[in-house]
Amino acid sequence: MTNPDEHLMVQEDEDAQRDLETQAIRGLANAYLLMRDEIGKVIIGQTEVVDEILISLFSRGHCLLVGVPGLAKTLLVSTIAKILHLSFRRIQFTPDLMPSDITGTDVLQDDPETGHRSFQFMQGPLFTNVLLADEINRTPPKTQAALLEAMQERHVTVGSNTYRLPEPFFVLATQNPIEQEGTYPLPEAQLDRFMFNVVVNYPTAAEELMILKQTTGNQKPELEAALTGRQILALQEVVRKVPVAEHVFVYARDLVRATRPGEDSAPKFVKEYLSWGAGPRAGQFLILGAKARAILEGRFHVSTEDIKSVAHAVLRHRIVTTFQADSQGLGTDDIIDMLIEHVPNQLKVQAQEAAKG
């Protein structure tokens, strides 16, 4: 027979754990509001971009920022690093950049006491919390591969030694969409390493007026630190614990599978407009991004609306359009809009069937 006292203790432990998780959710939601306010002191507008970057950060993912020069991408990343009390480094990728320039290298050092020589590892700029990889498509594939390996494995290998990168480790890479001469575009397999592809658009007329007024004076806003690195790591674990209902998993799966033109169940427009669809990693990032979005809004459950909200950032660099789509002026975002309209929400379908019955 079960001991009533043991059962009570287990219940109390579960309640205590639930209370801790609830407090963590409230803490993250409050920190999120504070972060948005602090970023707003420096960055005018771009709320959707800020939200997607923060969702990616708390999901332990990396972001690819696509936008023309002059849209404050570097300023945005450095501002986030400041308010999160994290170390920040920027690498300007160029055609002559070598892998050792970013990972670090072994340097021969003399010991003044013994006179012996030995190799010492000198850390490269990868050893930071927040890394801005500026114009990643301007460097050769070998250096791109070194960065992407660090993103995936969170360590670098130099010679026979492996060195762990600091945690948290978050990469924001930028690409200029209008200038492709002399660049090395990332292959689809390497693009898949990025959780989000975030499009940075031009500001509105009202936002641009505020930018002109705020940035041409001599006032510098004072920023407050919102979270430490240790707190971010703890909150990343909280995000992983957010429960997901079965119908939300099914919706994420169906949305990803619908992008594949080779699937029998793929809609007609996918077979016509897409030459390649998203892999299982897209579904994983849809769920993780939806979990982080729910937490940031103070909810401890995920809805299909959360999946839809992150779908463009997750899928736009994982699907490849055909010539027919390009000739009709249809981009990846247009196809994703069509997919969201086409793929049914299982829970909503069941409710409609029940209402009819």
XYZ file of C-alpha atoms in Angstrom:
357
model
C 0.000 0.000 0.000
C 1.087 3.565 -0.687
C 2.130 5.536 2.347
C -0.190 8.615 2.642
C 2.682 10.711 4.028
C 4.907 9.862 1.041
C 2.096 10.714 -1.373
C 1.597 14.060 0.391
C 5.325 14.830 0.208
C 5.410 14.051 -3.513
C 2.397 16.306 -4.052
C 4.023 19.111 -2.071
C 7.228 18.757 -4.102
C 5.254 18.945 -7.361
C 3.362 22.004 -6.130
C 6.615 23.674 -5.075
C 8.174 22.933 -8.484
C 5.094 24.324 -10.237
C 5.279 27.489 -8.127
C 8.946 27.938 -9.049
C 8.170 27.530 -12.750
C 5.282 30.012 -12.472
C 7.590 32.535 -10.816
C 10.176 31.967 -13.544
C 7.541 32.594 -16.236
C 6.431 35.817 -14.562
C 10.070 36.854 -14.183
C 10.779 36.247 -17.882
C 7.591 38.046 -18.968
C 8.531 41.051 -16.796
C 12.133 40.995 -18.039
C 10.823 40.865 -21.626
C 8.754 44.032 -21.082
C 11.771 45.737 -19.503
C 13.994 44.670 -22.425
C 11.542 46.069 -24.967
C 11.424 49.377 -23.090
C 15.227 49.565 -22.886
C 15.706 48.658 -26.559
C 13.075 51.279 -27.433
C 15.344 53.963 -25.959
C 17.834 53.293 -28.765
C 15.961 51.516 -31.565
C 12.868 53.177 -33.034
C 10.237 50.722 -34.289
C 11.304 47.246 -35.512
C 9.176 45.641 -32.751
C 8.633 42.448 -34.752
C 12.380 42.125 -35.388
C 13.132 42.648 -31.676
C 10.526 40.059 -30.690
C 11.898 37.452 -33.099
C 15.483 37.993 -31.923
C 14.485 37.624 -28.263
C 12.386 34.527 -29.009
C 15.390 32.992 -30.758
C 17.688 33.906 -27.855
C 15.470 32.263 -25.238
C 15.018 29.219 -27.506
C 18.827 28.803 -27.651
C 18.805 29.406 -31.395
C 20.668 31.667 -33.825
C 19.351 34.356 -36.182
C 20.072 35.451 -39.728
C 19.218 39.143 -40.217
C 18.486 40.159 -43.809
C 18.235 43.852 -44.613
C 19.846 46.656 -46.572
C 22.635 48.719 -44.952
C 21.718 51.541 -42.598
C 18.817 49.894 -40.767
C 20.650 49.791 -37.391
C 21.166 46.024 -37.348
C 24.554 46.358 -35.610
C 23.182 48.890 -33.126
C 20.255 46.602 -32.329
C 22.502 43.615 -31.604
C 24.939 45.609 -29.459
C 22.023 47.153 -27.532
C 20.579 43.703 -26.759
C 24.001 42.565 -25.528
C 24.240 45.601 -23.227
C 20.834 45.227 -21.603
C 21.419 41.493 -21.140
C 24.774 42.113 -19.451
C 26.522 39.840 -21.986
C 29.859 40.100 -23.763
C 29.566 41.219 -27.385
C 31.885 41.022 -30.378
C 31.509 41.886 -34.012
C 33.296 40.188 -36.917
C 33.281 41.961 -40.271
C 33.419 39.078 -42.729
C 35.685 39.691 -45.724
C 36.961 37.512 -48.602
C 40.415 37.164 -46.974
C 39.120 36.069 -43.525
C 40.533 32.680 -42.477
C 38.964 30.178 -40.013
C 41.751 30.784 -37.472
C 40.911 34.508 -37.539
C 37.597 33.764 -35.837
C 38.283 30.570 -33.864
C 41.727 31.473 -32.528
C 45.061 29.755 -32.984
C 47.987 28.176 -31.138
C 50.846 30.642 -30.585
C 54.410 29.665 -29.640
C 55.291 31.290 -26.301
C 58.585 31.519 -24.387
C 58.616 30.842 -20.635
C 61.012 33.520 -19.218
C 61.778 31.436 -16.096
C 62.611 28.086 -17.688
C 63.424 29.184 -21.219
C 61.142 26.464 -22.591
C 58.843 27.090 -25.497
C 55.255 25.849 -25.639
C 52.125 26.461 -27.635
C 49.341 28.487 -26.020
C 45.860 28.872 -27.437
C 44.864 32.467 -28.158
C 41.090 32.781 -28.254
C 39.450 34.295 -31.314
C 36.382 36.571 -31.376
C 34.077 33.517 -31.332
C 34.655 33.336 -27.580
C 31.853 35.670 -26.562
C 28.178 35.540 -25.559
C 26.687 37.544 -28.432
C 28.443 37.474 -31.805
C 27.509 39.688 -34.729
C 28.714 38.026 -37.933
C 28.432 40.987 -40.283
C 27.857 40.118 -43.955
C 28.467 36.398 -43.494
C 28.079 35.822 -47.236
C 31.219 37.866 -47.994
C 33.643 35.260 -46.635
C 34.676 31.955 -48.299
C 32.907 28.666 -47.448
C 35.787 27.409 -45.257
C 35.386 30.305 -42.794
C 31.587 30.075 -42.984
C 31.872 26.386 -42.076
C 34.047 27.189 -39.034
C 31.380 29.570 -37.730
C 28.523 27.194 -38.455
C 30.326 24.342 -36.673
C 30.724 26.547 -33.603
C 27.023 27.440 -33.763
C 25.968 23.801 -33.872
C 28.511 22.177 -31.534
C 29.171 25.234 -29.296
C 32.877 24.494 -29.307
C 35.855 24.972 -31.625
C 38.578 22.503 -32.487
C 42.114 23.767 -33.061
C 44.703 21.110 -33.792
C 43.978 18.187 -31.478
C 42.284 20.285 -28.774
C 38.632 21.210 -28.328
C 37.611 24.421 -26.556
C 34.120 25.065 -25.219
C 32.470 28.368 -26.069
C 30.964 30.469 -23.256
C 27.285 30.060 -22.437
C 24.972 31.514 -23.497
C 26.301 31.669 -27.052
C 24.140 33.479 -29.578
C 25.031 34.292 -33.204
C 23.362 37.015 -35.230
C 24.549 36.958 -38.833
C 23.650 39.642 -41.373
C 23.230 39.526 -45.139
C 22.692 42.327 -47.623
C 19.898 41.186 -50.003
C 20.624 43.712 -52.777
C 24.373 43.281 -53.360
C 25.467 39.801 -54.420
C 28.601 40.535 -56.486
C 31.708 38.967 -54.932
C 29.743 37.050 -52.295
C 29.565 33.405 -51.239
C 25.858 32.666 -50.643
C 25.165 30.194 -47.843
C 23.901 26.825 -49.133
C 20.451 25.695 -47.973
C 22.019 23.046 -45.700
C 23.966 25.756 -43.860
C 21.037 28.175 -43.763
C 19.148 25.418 -41.955
C 21.460 25.929 -38.941
C 19.798 29.267 -38.256
C 16.617 29.052 -36.232
C 15.156 32.273 -37.665
C 15.569 34.268 -40.850
C 14.564 37.761 -39.718
C 13.756 40.363 -42.368
C 14.632 43.931 -41.336
C 12.446 46.320 -43.311
C 12.516 50.097 -43.741
C 10.910 52.134 -40.922
C 7.550 53.838 -41.351
C 7.415 57.593 -42.080
C 6.589 58.382 -38.425
C 9.386 56.102 -37.162
C 11.894 57.628 -39.580
C 11.014 61.112 -38.342
C 11.639 59.985 -34.745
C 14.966 58.435 -35.807
C 16.093 61.737 -37.335
C 15.160 63.674 -34.186
C 16.646 61.183 -31.720
C 19.943 60.368 -33.430
C 21.107 63.829 -34.489
C 21.338 65.357 -31.013
C 23.892 64.937 -28.236
C 21.740 62.936 -25.809
C 22.797 59.349 -25.134
C 20.224 57.100 -23.444
C 21.228 55.262 -20.280
C 20.477 51.559 -20.521
C 19.630 49.291 -17.589
C 20.743 45.654 -17.497
C 17.704 43.354 -17.534
C 19.176 39.843 -17.214
C 22.513 38.155 -16.564
C 23.963 35.248 -18.529
C 23.131 32.822 -15.704
C 19.502 33.987 -15.644
C 19.244 33.569 -19.422
C 20.502 29.968 -19.196
C 17.920 29.235 -16.472
C 15.123 30.776 -18.531
C 16.181 28.771 -21.606
C 15.551 25.649 -19.506
C 12.129 26.991 -18.460
C 11.188 27.437 -22.127
C 11.959 23.764 -22.770
C 9.519 22.753 -19.999
C 6.490 24.515 -21.486
C 3.828 21.852 -22.238
C 2.510 21.473 -25.783
C -0.875 19.911 -26.594
C -1.095 17.090 -29.117
C -3.038 19.151 -31.673
C -0.283 21.829 -31.644
C 2.379 19.187 -32.381
C 0.163 17.855 -35.191
C -0.318 21.345 -36.627
C 3.442 22.047 -36.633
C 4.098 18.687 -38.287
C 1.411 19.208 -40.939
C 2.624 22.728 -41.711
C 6.189 21.517 -42.309
C 5.163 18.462 -44.339
C 2.921 20.631 -46.503
C 6.021 22.489 -47.760
C 7.392 19.365 -49.455
C 6.366 19.105 -53.133
C 7.210 15.395 -53.173
C 4.533 14.557 -50.586
C 1.277 13.134 -51.970
C -0.666 15.264 -49.493
C 1.102 18.502 -50.509
C -1.297 21.124 -51.900
C -1.277 21.837 -55.612
C 0.285 25.302 -55.238
C 3.251 23.778 -53.345
C 3.969 21.325 -56.163
C 3.784 24.250 -58.570
C 5.678 26.936 -56.647
C 8.231 25.061 -54.501
C 11.141 22.921 -55.673
C 12.253 22.008 -52.138
C 10.575 21.954 -48.735
C 11.575 22.164 -45.085
C 13.070 19.302 -43.051
C 12.250 18.070 -39.535
C 14.459 20.745 -37.943
C 11.868 23.312 -39.060
C 9.225 21.550 -36.964
C 11.540 21.516 -33.944
C 12.152 25.251 -34.263
C 8.433 25.944 -34.758
C 7.694 24.246 -31.423
C 10.611 25.874 -29.562
C 9.836 29.321 -30.972
C 6.161 28.921 -30.065
C 7.133 27.892 -26.510
C 9.335 30.969 -26.090
C 6.636 33.257 -27.501
C 4.064 31.844 -25.090
C 6.407 32.332 -22.128
C 7.255 35.908 -23.147
C 3.541 36.662 -23.158
C 3.166 35.163 -19.685
C 1.449 31.923 -20.744
C 2.465 28.403 -19.765
C 0.806 26.760 -22.744
C 1.348 26.875 -26.523
C -1.360 27.572 -29.089
C -1.473 27.172 -32.863
C -1.404 30.986 -33.053
C 2.104 30.847 -31.549
C 3.119 28.437 -34.336
C 1.673 30.763 -36.989
C 3.454 33.748 -35.444
C 6.926 32.206 -35.853
C 6.204 30.323 -39.094
C 7.612 32.957 -41.474
C 10.886 33.381 -39.585
C 11.357 29.595 -39.357
C 10.336 28.594 -42.885
C 11.378 31.432 -45.219
C 14.995 30.203 -45.544
C 14.054 26.507 -45.622
C 11.892 26.453 -48.729
C 13.057 27.034 -52.304
C 10.745 28.602 -54.887
C 10.510 27.522 -58.526
C 10.973 29.666 -61.617
C 7.200 29.712 -62.022
C 6.755 31.293 -58.580
C 9.546 33.800 -59.280
C 8.028 34.747 -62.647
C 4.703 35.466 -60.933
C 6.369 37.601 -58.273
C 5.656 35.134 -55.464
C 8.245 35.025 -52.682
C 8.675 32.596 -49.819
C 6.544 34.739 -47.485
C 3.660 34.610 -49.969
C 3.879 30.801 -50.091
C 3.959 30.608 -46.277
C 0.826 32.801 -46.108
C -0.883 30.366 -48.470
C 0.263 27.398 -46.376
C -1.106 28.918 -43.165
C -4.441 29.421 -44.938
C -4.415 25.871 -46.336
C -3.216 23.683 -43.443
C -6.126 22.919 -41.079
C -6.016 23.262 -37.305
C -7.021 19.799 -36.054
C -8.727 21.180 -32.928
C -10.770 23.666 -34.942
C -11.762 20.969 -37.442
C -12.926 18.681 -34.623
C -14.938 21.539 -33.083
C -16.600 22.279 -36.413
C -17.434 18.598 -36.929
C -18.857 18.361 -33.416
C -20.998 21.459 -34.039
C -22.343 19.935 -37.266
C -23.091 16.633 -35.500
